[in-house]
Structures are given as structure tokens and as C-alpha cells.
Tab-separated table of C-alpha atoms and ligand atoms in Angstrom:
chain	number	residue	atom	x	y	z
A	9	MET	CA	55.194	-12.730	-46.201
A	10	ASN	CA	52.748	-10.726	-44.115
A	11	ARG	CA	54.057	-8.994	-40.976
A	12	ARG	CA	52.410	-8.179	-37.656
A	13	PRO	CA	53.403	-5.984	-34.735
A	14	LEU	CA	55.047	-7.900	-31.894
A	15	GLY	CA	52.921	-6.469	-29.096
A	16	ARG	CA	54.059	-3.022	-28.040
A	17	THR	CA	57.725	-3.577	-28.961
A	18	GLY	CA	57.561	-1.653	-32.226
A	19	LEU	CA	59.024	-4.692	-34.012
A	20	SER	CA	57.225	-5.946	-37.074
A	21	VAL	CA	57.601	-9.709	-37.386
A	22	SER	CA	56.784	-12.200	-40.120
A	23	GLU	CA	53.648	-14.248	-39.529
A	24	VAL	CA	55.757	-17.375	-39.881
A	25	GLY	CA	58.938	-17.480	-37.805
A	26	PHE	CA	61.631	-20.179	-37.653
A	27	GLY	CA	61.611	-22.598	-34.712
A	28	ALA	CA	65.278	-23.553	-34.383
A	29	TRP	CA	65.224	-26.306	-31.745
A	30	GLY	CA	65.362	-29.023	-34.433
A	31	ILE	CA	68.527	-27.700	-36.071
A	32	SER	CA	70.555	-28.043	-32.877
A	33	GLY	CA	71.738	-31.572	-33.676
A	34	ALA	CA	70.738	-32.709	-30.180
A	35	GLN	CA	67.355	-34.175	-29.141
A	36	TRP	CA	66.167	-33.906	-32.749
A	37	ILE	CA	68.421	-36.219	-34.704
A	38	GLY	CA	69.116	-35.892	-38.406
A	39	ALA	CA	69.715	-32.246	-39.244
A	40	THR	CA	73.038	-31.299	-40.797
A	41	GLU	CA	74.503	-27.852	-40.260
A	42	ASP	CA	74.678	-27.042	-43.979
A	43	GLU	CA	71.121	-28.163	-44.679
A	44	SER	CA	69.863	-26.176	-41.667
A	45	LEU	CA	71.703	-23.085	-42.869
A	46	ARG	CA	70.203	-23.481	-46.347
A	47	ALA	CA	66.740	-23.755	-44.771
A	48	LEU	CA	67.324	-20.596	-42.725
A	49	HIS	CA	68.519	-18.627	-45.764
A	50	ARG	CA	65.564	-19.813	-47.846
A	51	ALA	CA	63.196	-18.697	-45.078
A	52	VAL	CA	64.730	-15.227	-44.946
A	53	ASP	CA	64.638	-15.017	-48.755
A	54	LEU	CA	60.903	-15.694	-48.469
A	55	GLY	CA	60.427	-12.793	-46.050
A	56	LEU	CA	60.751	-14.562	-42.680
A	57	ASN	CA	62.428	-12.233	-40.172
A	58	LEU	CA	62.148	-13.940	-36.778
A	59	VAL	CA	64.126	-16.933	-35.569
A	60	ASP	CA	63.538	-18.554	-32.182
A	61	THR	CA	66.399	-20.423	-30.552
A	62	ALA	CA	67.835	-21.096	-27.081
A	63	LEU	CA	71.212	-21.462	-25.422
A	64	ALA	CA	70.088	-24.938	-24.376
A	65	TYR	CA	69.511	-26.137	-27.953
A	66	GLY	CA	72.540	-28.331	-28.575
A	67	ASP	CA	74.539	-26.386	-25.974
A	68	GLY	CA	74.622	-23.301	-28.192
A	69	GLN	CA	74.842	-25.115	-31.542
A	70	SER	CA	71.485	-23.776	-32.800
A	71	GLU	CA	72.598	-20.241	-31.870
A	72	ARG	CA	75.952	-20.722	-33.617
A	73	ILE	CA	74.243	-21.794	-36.856
A	74	ILE	CA	72.024	-18.707	-36.631
A	75	GLY	CA	75.159	-16.645	-36.072
A	76	ARG	CA	76.419	-17.944	-39.421
A	77	LEU	CA	73.133	-16.894	-41.022
A	78	LEU	CA	73.356	-13.385	-39.579
A	79	LYS	CA	76.873	-12.915	-40.995
A	80	ASP	CA	75.517	-13.267	-44.522
A	81	ARG	CA	72.390	-11.114	-44.132
A	82	GLN	CA	71.789	-7.384	-43.790
A	83	ALA	CA	71.856	-5.817	-40.326
A	84	ASP	CA	68.382	-6.004	-38.767
A	85	GLU	CA	67.075	-8.277	-41.539
A	86	VAL	CA	66.514	-11.034	-38.940
A	87	GLN	CA	65.282	-10.650	-35.363
A	88	VAL	CA	66.613	-13.323	-33.021
A	89	ALA	CA	64.749	-14.551	-29.966
A	90	THR	CA	66.782	-16.753	-27.647
A	91	LYS	CA	66.371	-18.128	-24.123
A	92	ILE	CA	68.216	-18.334	-20.812
A	93	PRO	CA	68.186	-21.938	-19.571
A	94	PRO	CA	67.209	-22.594	-15.957
A	95	GLN	CA	70.436	-22.949	-13.914
A	96	ASN	CA	69.178	-26.260	-12.475
A	97	LEU	CA	68.384	-27.491	-16.016
A	98	VAL	CA	64.930	-28.662	-14.984
A	99	TRP	CA	61.983	-28.297	-17.363
A	100	PRO	CA	59.223	-27.410	-16.544
A	101	ALA	CA	59.734	-25.139	-13.531
A	102	SER	CA	58.904	-26.714	-10.193
A	103	PRO	CA	56.846	-24.762	-7.627
A	104	ASP	CA	59.185	-26.058	-4.889
A	105	VAL	CA	62.418	-24.631	-6.293
A	106	PRO	CA	62.914	-20.906	-5.609
A	107	VAL	CA	63.843	-18.624	-8.477
A	108	SER	CA	67.170	-17.962	-6.733
A	109	GLU	CA	68.169	-21.513	-7.741
A	110	VAL	CA	66.737	-21.232	-11.252
A	111	PHE	CA	67.578	-17.720	-12.441
A	112	PRO	CA	70.143	-16.170	-10.052
A	113	SER	CA	71.420	-12.852	-11.378
A	114	ASP	CA	74.965	-14.053	-12.153
A	115	HIS	CA	73.523	-16.954	-14.166
A	116	ILE	CA	71.323	-14.560	-16.165
A	117	ALA	CA	74.333	-12.379	-16.967
A	118	ARG	CA	76.554	-15.348	-17.901
A	119	ALA	CA	73.914	-16.974	-20.107
A	120	CYS	CA	73.322	-13.713	-21.963
A	121	GLU	CA	77.066	-13.334	-22.626
A	122	LYS	CA	77.260	-16.888	-23.970
A	123	SER	CA	74.317	-16.296	-26.308
A	124	LEU	CA	75.855	-13.046	-27.543
A	125	ARG	CA	79.070	-14.933	-28.296
A	126	ASN	CA	77.321	-17.849	-30.004
A	127	LEU	CA	75.253	-15.535	-32.172
A	128	ASP	CA	78.267	-13.259	-32.622
A	129	VAL	CA	76.161	-10.124	-32.128
A	130	GLU	CA	76.287	-7.163	-29.752
A	131	ARG	CA	72.596	-7.176	-28.949
A	132	ILE	CA	69.867	-9.807	-28.638
A	133	ASP	CA	66.439	-8.791	-29.929
A	134	LEU	CA	64.362	-10.861	-27.517
A	135	LEU	CA	65.754	-12.703	-24.487
A	136	GLN	CA	63.306	-15.094	-22.841
A	137	LEU	CA	63.386	-17.043	-19.591
A	138	HIS	CA	63.243	-20.665	-20.743
A	139	VAL	CA	60.994	-21.729	-17.849
A	140	TRP	CA	58.457	-19.803	-15.865
A	141	HIS	CA	56.520	-20.273	-12.626
A	142	ASP	CA	53.937	-17.844	-11.296
A	143	ARG	CA	55.723	-17.788	-7.921
A	144	TYR	CA	58.759	-16.088	-9.498
A	145	LEU	CA	56.767	-12.856	-9.642
A	146	ASP	CA	56.812	-12.647	-5.846
A	147	GLN	CA	60.517	-13.505	-5.541
A	148	ASP	CA	63.486	-11.193	-6.068
A	149	GLY	CA	66.866	-11.575	-7.737
A	150	TRP	CA	66.067	-12.235	-11.371
A	151	ARG	CA	64.086	-9.071	-12.138
A	152	ASP	CA	66.858	-6.466	-11.860
A	153	ALA	CA	69.319	-8.727	-13.653
A	154	LEU	CA	66.995	-9.311	-16.603
A	155	LEU	CA	65.753	-5.733	-16.902
A	156	GLY	CA	69.340	-4.507	-16.395
A	157	LEU	CA	70.318	-6.263	-19.631
A	158	LYS	CA	67.750	-4.093	-21.394
A	159	LYS	CA	69.137	-0.939	-19.798
A	160	SER	CA	72.695	-1.888	-20.779
A	161	GLY	CA	71.624	-2.306	-24.416
A	162	LYS	CA	72.665	-5.970	-24.610
A	163	VAL	CA	69.020	-6.962	-25.020
A	164	ARG	CA	66.190	-5.080	-26.713
A	165	PHE	CA	63.205	-6.925	-25.272
A	166	VAL	CA	62.545	-9.576	-22.631
A	167	GLY	CA	60.005	-12.350	-22.427
A	168	VAL	CA	59.111	-15.717	-20.977
A	169	SER	CA	58.551	-19.124	-22.434
A	170	VAL	CA	55.371	-20.317	-20.766
A	171	SER	CA	55.181	-23.904	-19.428
A	172	GLU	CA	53.634	-26.315	-21.885
A	173	HIS	CA	49.954	-27.052	-21.318
A	174	ASP	CA	49.807	-24.561	-18.429
A	175	ALA	CA	48.920	-21.233	-20.018
A	176	ASP	CA	47.210	-19.962	-16.882
A	177	SER	CA	50.534	-20.051	-15.024
A	178	ALA	CA	51.489	-16.893	-16.934
A	179	LEU	CA	48.355	-14.813	-16.386
A	180	ARG	CA	49.887	-12.558	-13.731
A	181	ALA	CA	53.109	-12.289	-15.735
A	182	ALA	CA	51.159	-11.137	-18.793
A	183	SER	CA	49.590	-8.243	-16.897
A	184	SER	CA	52.732	-7.424	-14.842
A	185	GLY	CA	54.116	-5.002	-17.432
A	186	LEU	CA	57.540	-6.671	-17.053
A	187	PHE	CA	57.528	-8.681	-20.244
A	188	ASP	CA	57.451	-7.555	-23.857
A	189	ALA	CA	56.676	-10.992	-25.291
A	190	MET	CA	55.573	-14.503	-24.402
A	191	GLN	CA	56.135	-17.759	-26.149
A	192	ILE	CA	53.083	-19.981	-25.715
A	193	LEU	CA	52.306	-23.560	-26.750
A	194	TYR	CA	49.193	-23.094	-28.864
A	195	ASN	CA	47.836	-25.475	-31.471
A	196	ILE	CA	44.666	-27.222	-32.680
A	197	PHE	CA	45.004	-29.880	-29.972
A	198	ASP	CA	45.688	-27.441	-27.108
A	199	GLN	CA	43.514	-24.373	-27.647
A	200	ARG	CA	43.308	-23.454	-23.947
A	201	PRO	CA	45.555	-20.361	-24.202
A	202	SER	CA	42.668	-18.689	-26.063
A	203	ASP	CA	40.482	-18.891	-22.921
A	204	ARG	CA	42.428	-16.353	-20.868
A	205	LEU	CA	46.136	-15.896	-21.667
A	206	LEU	CA	45.910	-14.793	-25.303
A	207	PRO	CA	43.180	-12.170	-24.635
A	208	LEU	CA	45.249	-10.867	-21.712
A	209	CYS	CA	48.382	-10.586	-23.888
A	210	LEU	CA	46.362	-8.642	-26.444
A	211	GLU	CA	45.010	-6.314	-23.761
A	212	HIS	CA	48.477	-5.611	-22.328
A	213	GLY	CA	50.400	-5.384	-25.603
A	214	VAL	CA	52.483	-8.504	-24.921
A	215	GLY	CA	53.720	-9.947	-28.237
A	216	VAL	CA	52.909	-13.632	-28.699
A	217	LEU	CA	55.043	-16.274	-30.389
A	218	ALA	CA	52.839	-19.346	-30.913
A	219	ARG	CA	55.077	-22.369	-30.458
A	220	VAL	CA	54.781	-26.095	-31.236
A	221	PRO	CA	52.056	-25.426	-33.845
A	222	PHE	CA	52.352	-29.019	-35.113
A	223	ASP	CA	52.265	-30.745	-31.706
A	224	GLU	CA	55.900	-31.807	-32.336
A	225	GLY	CA	54.930	-33.131	-35.769
A	226	GLY	CA	51.694	-34.933	-34.858
A	227	LEU	CA	49.478	-32.291	-36.461
A	228	THR	CA	51.287	-32.560	-39.800
A	229	GLY	CA	49.714	-35.996	-40.359
A	230	THR	CA	53.137	-37.631	-40.794
A	231	ILE	CA	53.045	-39.560	-37.510
A	232	SER	CA	51.448	-42.992	-37.919
A	233	PRO	CA	51.446	-46.216	-35.857
A	234	GLU	CA	54.435	-47.339	-37.975
A	235	SER	CA	56.555	-44.216	-37.370
A	236	THR	CA	60.010	-44.805	-35.914
A	237	PHE	CA	62.557	-42.286	-34.658
A	238	PRO	CA	66.352	-42.349	-34.569
A	239	GLU	CA	67.980	-43.317	-31.278
A	240	GLY	CA	68.265	-40.292	-28.998
A	241	ASP	CA	65.463	-38.387	-30.745
A	242	PHE	CA	63.133	-36.826	-28.191
A	243	ARG	CA	60.081	-37.831	-30.237
A	244	ALA	CA	60.695	-41.499	-29.399
A	245	GLY	CA	59.381	-40.652	-25.932
A	246	TYR	CA	56.843	-38.028	-26.981
A	247	PHE	CA	55.177	-40.468	-29.392
A	248	ALA	CA	55.853	-43.606	-27.313
A	249	GLY	CA	53.637	-46.671	-27.044
A	250	ASP	CA	50.061	-46.264	-28.223
A	251	ARG	CA	50.397	-42.505	-28.668
A	252	ARG	CA	51.249	-42.748	-32.395
A	253	ARG	CA	47.982	-44.585	-33.070
A	254	GLN	CA	45.991	-42.030	-31.072
A	255	VAL	CA	47.613	-39.154	-32.967
A	256	TRP	CA	46.999	-40.877	-36.293
A	257	GLN	CA	43.298	-41.323	-35.546
A	258	ARG	CA	42.972	-37.665	-34.559
A	259	THR	CA	44.680	-36.406	-37.698
A	260	GLN	CA	42.581	-38.665	-39.931
A	261	ALA	CA	39.504	-36.992	-38.424
A	262	LEU	CA	41.031	-33.538	-38.990
A	263	LYS	CA	41.625	-34.309	-42.656
A	264	THR	CA	37.867	-34.211	-43.248
A	265	LEU	CA	38.050	-30.433	-42.644
A	266	LEU	CA	40.568	-29.793	-45.428
A	267	ASP	CA	39.119	-27.757	-48.272
A	268	GLY	CA	39.684	-24.391	-49.958
A	269	GLU	CA	40.662	-22.690	-46.690
A	270	ALA	CA	43.512	-25.091	-46.008
A	271	LYS	CA	44.558	-27.851	-48.373
A	272	THR	CA	46.979	-29.698	-46.087
A	273	LEU	CA	47.225	-30.415	-42.382
A	274	PRO	CA	50.394	-28.307	-41.878
A	275	GLU	CA	48.651	-25.370	-43.561
A	276	LEU	CA	45.561	-25.865	-41.390
A	277	ALA	CA	47.695	-26.031	-38.230
A	278	LEU	CA	49.608	-22.826	-39.033
A	279	ARG	CA	46.535	-20.886	-40.160
A	280	PHE	CA	44.749	-21.947	-36.960
A	281	CYS	CA	47.445	-20.230	-34.842
A	282	LEU	CA	47.529	-17.152	-37.061
A	283	SER	CA	43.747	-16.750	-36.865
A	284	HIS	CA	44.010	-15.423	-33.299
A	285	ASP	CA	44.464	-11.645	-33.046
A	286	ALA	CA	46.929	-11.971	-30.167
A	287	VAL	CA	49.387	-14.097	-32.155
A	288	ALA	CA	52.144	-12.077	-33.825
A	289	THR	CA	54.052	-15.023	-35.266
A	290	VAL	CA	53.899	-18.808	-35.358
A	291	ILE	CA	57.244	-20.615	-35.090
A	292	PRO	CA	57.161	-24.107	-36.655
A	293	GLY	CA	60.252	-26.243	-36.289
A	294	MET	CA	61.899	-26.548	-39.728
A	295	ARG	CA	65.115	-28.172	-40.915
A	296	LYS	CA	64.741	-28.426	-44.694
A	297	THR	CA	64.060	-25.922	-47.471
A	298	SER	CA	61.031	-27.923	-48.663
A	299	ARG	CA	59.364	-27.517	-45.239
A	300	VAL	CA	60.323	-23.846	-45.150
A	301	GLU	CA	58.708	-23.203	-48.520
A	302	GLU	CA	55.517	-25.011	-47.578
A	303	ASN	CA	55.208	-23.316	-44.190
A	304	CYS	CA	56.117	-19.791	-45.256
A	305	ALA	CA	53.260	-19.888	-47.760
A	306	ALA	CA	50.837	-19.822	-44.806
A	307	GLY	CA	52.050	-16.338	-43.855
A	308	ASP	CA	49.960	-14.555	-46.475
A	309	GLY	CA	47.620	-12.823	-44.028
A	310	ARG	CA	44.623	-15.066	-44.713
A	311	ARG	CA	42.722	-16.274	-41.633
A	312	LEU	CA	40.402	-19.228	-41.170
A	313	SER	CA	36.643	-18.536	-41.231
A	314	PRO	CA	34.643	-18.489	-37.964
A	315	GLY	CA	32.837	-21.636	-39.191
A	316	LEU	CA	36.072	-23.596	-39.621
A	317	LEU	CA	37.456	-22.322	-36.295
A	318	ALA	CA	34.260	-23.517	-34.590
A	319	ALA	CA	34.667	-26.934	-36.226
A	320	LEU	CA	38.314	-27.062	-35.057
A	321	LYS	CA	37.224	-26.458	-31.468
A	322	ARG	CA	35.684	-29.923	-31.540
A	323	HIS	CA	39.119	-31.394	-32.379
A	324	ALA	CA	40.818	-30.019	-29.266
A	325	TRP	CA	42.646	-32.823	-27.437
A	326	PRO	CA	44.373	-31.507	-24.342
A	327	ARG	CA	46.838	-33.922	-22.706
A	328	ASN	CA	50.544	-33.857	-21.862
A	329	PHE	CA	52.822	-36.064	-23.977
A	330	TYR	CA	55.913	-34.363	-22.474
A	331	GLU	CA	55.219	-36.556	-19.453
A	332	ALA	CA	56.383	-40.153	-19.712
A	333	ASP	CA	53.998	-42.745	-21.100
A	334	GLU	CA	52.738	-45.070	-18.371
B	417	LIG	N1	60.030	-24.630	-23.866
B	417	LIG	C1	60.196	-23.941	-24.967
B	417	LIG	O1	60.518	-22.776	-24.914
B	417	LIG	C2	59.978	-24.601	-26.302
B	417	LIG	C3	59.565	-25.936	-26.371
B	417	LIG	C4	59.332	-26.487	-27.615
B	417	LIG	C5	59.509	-25.723	-28.766
B	417	LIG	N2	59.931	-24.420	-28.668
B	417	LIG	C6	60.138	-23.583	-29.880
B	417	LIG	O2	59.051	-23.780	-30.762
B	417	LIG	C7	59.557	-24.257	-32.032
B	417	LIG	C8	58.532	-25.168	-32.702
B	417	LIG	O3	58.305	-26.326	-31.960
B	417	LIG	P1	58.925	-27.737	-32.354
B	417	LIG	O4	59.981	-27.547	-33.371
B	417	LIG	O5	59.290	-28.408	-31.092
B	417	LIG	O6	57.665	-28.544	-32.939
B	417	LIG	P2	56.606	-28.303	-34.095
B	417	LIG	O7	56.896	-27.026	-34.807
B	417	LIG	O8	55.265	-28.481	-33.504
B	417	LIG	O9	56.888	-29.551	-35.042
B	417	LIG	C9	58.114	-29.772	-35.685
B	417	LIG	C10	57.970	-31.010	-36.571
B	417	LIG	O10	57.091	-30.693	-37.650
B	417	LIG	C11	57.692	-31.127	-38.862
B	417	LIG	N3	57.281	-30.239	-39.958
B	417	LIG	C12	57.531	-28.925	-40.096
B	417	LIG	N4	56.947	-28.447	-41.204
B	417	LIG	C13	56.320	-29.501	-41.802
B	417	LIG	C14	55.562	-29.642	-42.982
B	417	LIG	N5	55.295	-28.620	-43.757
B	417	LIG	N6	55.087	-30.886	-43.293
B	417	LIG	C15	55.332	-31.955	-42.495
B	417	LIG	N7	56.063	-31.872	-41.350
B	417	LIG	C16	56.554	-30.658	-41.007
B	417	LIG	C17	59.173	-31.046	-38.637
B	417	LIG	O11	59.732	-31.857	-39.604
B	417	LIG	P3	61.243	-32.341	-39.706
B	417	LIG	O12	61.328	-33.498	-38.728
B	417	LIG	O13	61.401	-32.737	-41.120
B	417	LIG	O14	62.105	-31.193	-39.291
B	417	LIG	C18	59.263	-31.512	-37.196
B	417	LIG	O15	59.273	-32.927	-37.136
B	417	LIG	C19	60.873	-24.943	-31.661
B	417	LIG	O16	61.711	-25.150	-32.776
B	417	LIG	C20	61.406	-23.960	-30.654
B	417	LIG	O17	61.934	-22.818	-31.305
B	417	LIG	C21	60.151	-23.849	-27.454
């Protein structure tokens, strides 16, 4: 597995990281703890060294499974990125709610302690704010608490998880010098981060984790008009109504671009993210060893040609499926 520098942190991270929302047992239904653990171990055996999780994923369950992984691996073999949930538990951040109600300093400290306990470690490699609004930069309270965790040694680096489909909301944050890394929704359908945010991250040495590379599974080509989801699975809403047919049509069109550069849609989707210089790692959601093996193979350092990237531009399809279907 090829590695890249994570911005100016000095960390060297695998091109493919492990998105660990799906293994939490909540919102994504179907993963078992043992199968998830096997998938994580297989990924690390294949050279993957970055796992992205969050305290909010299954109320700490994703972190606890990763804690079990860490117990059986060498020290520093795996870098863990986790996230502090907003205290009001509202995603995405609202412009009308002040940061004092979202990330008050005692909440930041408490959340960090819980994550340390769940992971059973003494230090978190990357601690990210799980929501972000540009207005937070002009408001006090959170900054000293977050940066204080770095000073105390409980956290090595800090970052933000940028609101989905709103990359420009993090432009000032990227150039603020406060954050070591950003986690950005970036995929073939939503290429807008490459307009401004990704170049700015590159300029300022902010490490980028490209998240949701498969558009929650849509870009893998496995979502069709007939797809069904277990009760309680978040994708039942994300791919509600006519959306499955729309996604299917889009992926059928994308298939015409498959050739020697990428033989499958998942490979195309991952290589697309990794073809941007600003991206340090792409973090697909994975729950099974078979997915891990397929996805890790895309971390071999090969990028898509300018011709194919230009063709992919024409397949951009910006919209927001996180909002309810009308
Ligand atoms: N606000 C935030 O901070 C935020 C929001 C969303 C995501 N994230 C992070 O980003 C990570 C990735 O996003 P995501 O997991 O939501 O979505 P994603 O990576 O875009 O898609 C995950 C889906 O793709 C499927 N998949 C994976 N590899 C595949 C392959 N080779 N072939 C076919 N299907 C494949 C998975 O299959 P299975 O169903 O079989 O597992 C799952 O259904 C998350 O795990 C999380 O760490 C952060």
C-alpha cells in the first residue's frame, strides 16, 4: 500500500484508510463485531494504517471495536482519527446555534475522555470536530479546549469534518492555521471541493481525508431500483423513492468509462479521489474482508489520466440526498 504525508503533520498515511461508521452496528445494519474486526485486521495486514471513526458511531461501539484491533497490533501501526459529536447532536451545524451550545469546552474534554476510554489508548492521533460552521471561527470557547488537548498530549493533531456538500464553509478554517487535517466529502458526483477547498488545503499543509468516496454505496454500482435496506438502515432514507433509479442510471453511464485505468466502479471511485494532490487518504466504508481486499488494491499509487479525469467531470451530479426526499 502506498503512503502519503498527511499535510504538515509528519504522519505518513496509507492511500486507502478505513471508514468505520458502518461497523458501529447502528444506522448501518448488518455488521457483526467479529466480521468487522476481521475486516480491520485484514486491512492492516494489507498495509492500511489509518482508521476513521467517531464517538457518535453506535455510541462508542465503532471505537470499542477499533480498541480491540489496537490491542492485537504493534504500537503506532494504526493511526486513529475520531470525532467529537456536537453537544446538541444536530448534523449539519446550524448557523443559528452558537458554538457555545455545540462545542462548549467541558463537552470537548468529556468527549475526548470517552473516546480515549473506548479506544483504550492514552493518546488520539487525530481528533476532529464532527460538525463545522464558518461562524465558529469568530466565536470563543472551543479553541482553547481543543488546542489544550494537544498541549496536554492527549491528542496529537486536530481537525474538522466539513459539512457535506458545503466545502466552501471550511475555506477560512483551512487557512486559519488551527487545523492539521480536514475530512471532506469528495467523490465523482460531488467534485466541488476541487474548486477551492482542496487547493487551499494543499497550500496550507492541511491533510485531507476524502470521505464518502462511494456516495454511500451509490458509486459502487450496487444500488439499483430494486435495492432494499434493512429496517433502521440510514440508506433507506438516503436512497428513498426515485433516488435508486436516478443513481442506477448515473452509474450505468459511468460504466462506459471503465477500461485499463479502472476495471470496476469502486476502483474508479477510489482512484478518482486519490488523483487529487491534496488528498492524503480516501476512507471508504468497509465491513467485510472481501471489500477490504478489493479497495486496498486501489492504494498502489497509480492515478487516473488527465483525459479520464476530464471525462469524469461530465459525470458530476451535485445534490443533497442527506436531506429528506420530497
Ligand atoms: N460527517 C462525517 O464526518 C462523516 C459522514 C459520513 C461518513 N464519514 C466517514 O467516511 C467513511 C466513508 O463513508 P461511508 O461509509 O458513509 O460511505 P461510502 O464509503 O461512500 O460507502 C460505503 C458503502 O460502500 C460499500 N462498499 C465498500 N466497498 C465496496 C466495494 N468494493 N464494492 C461494492 N460496495 C462497496 C459498502 O458496502 P457494505 O454495505 O457491504 O459495507 C457500503 O455500503 C465513513 O465510514 C466514516 O468514517 C464521516
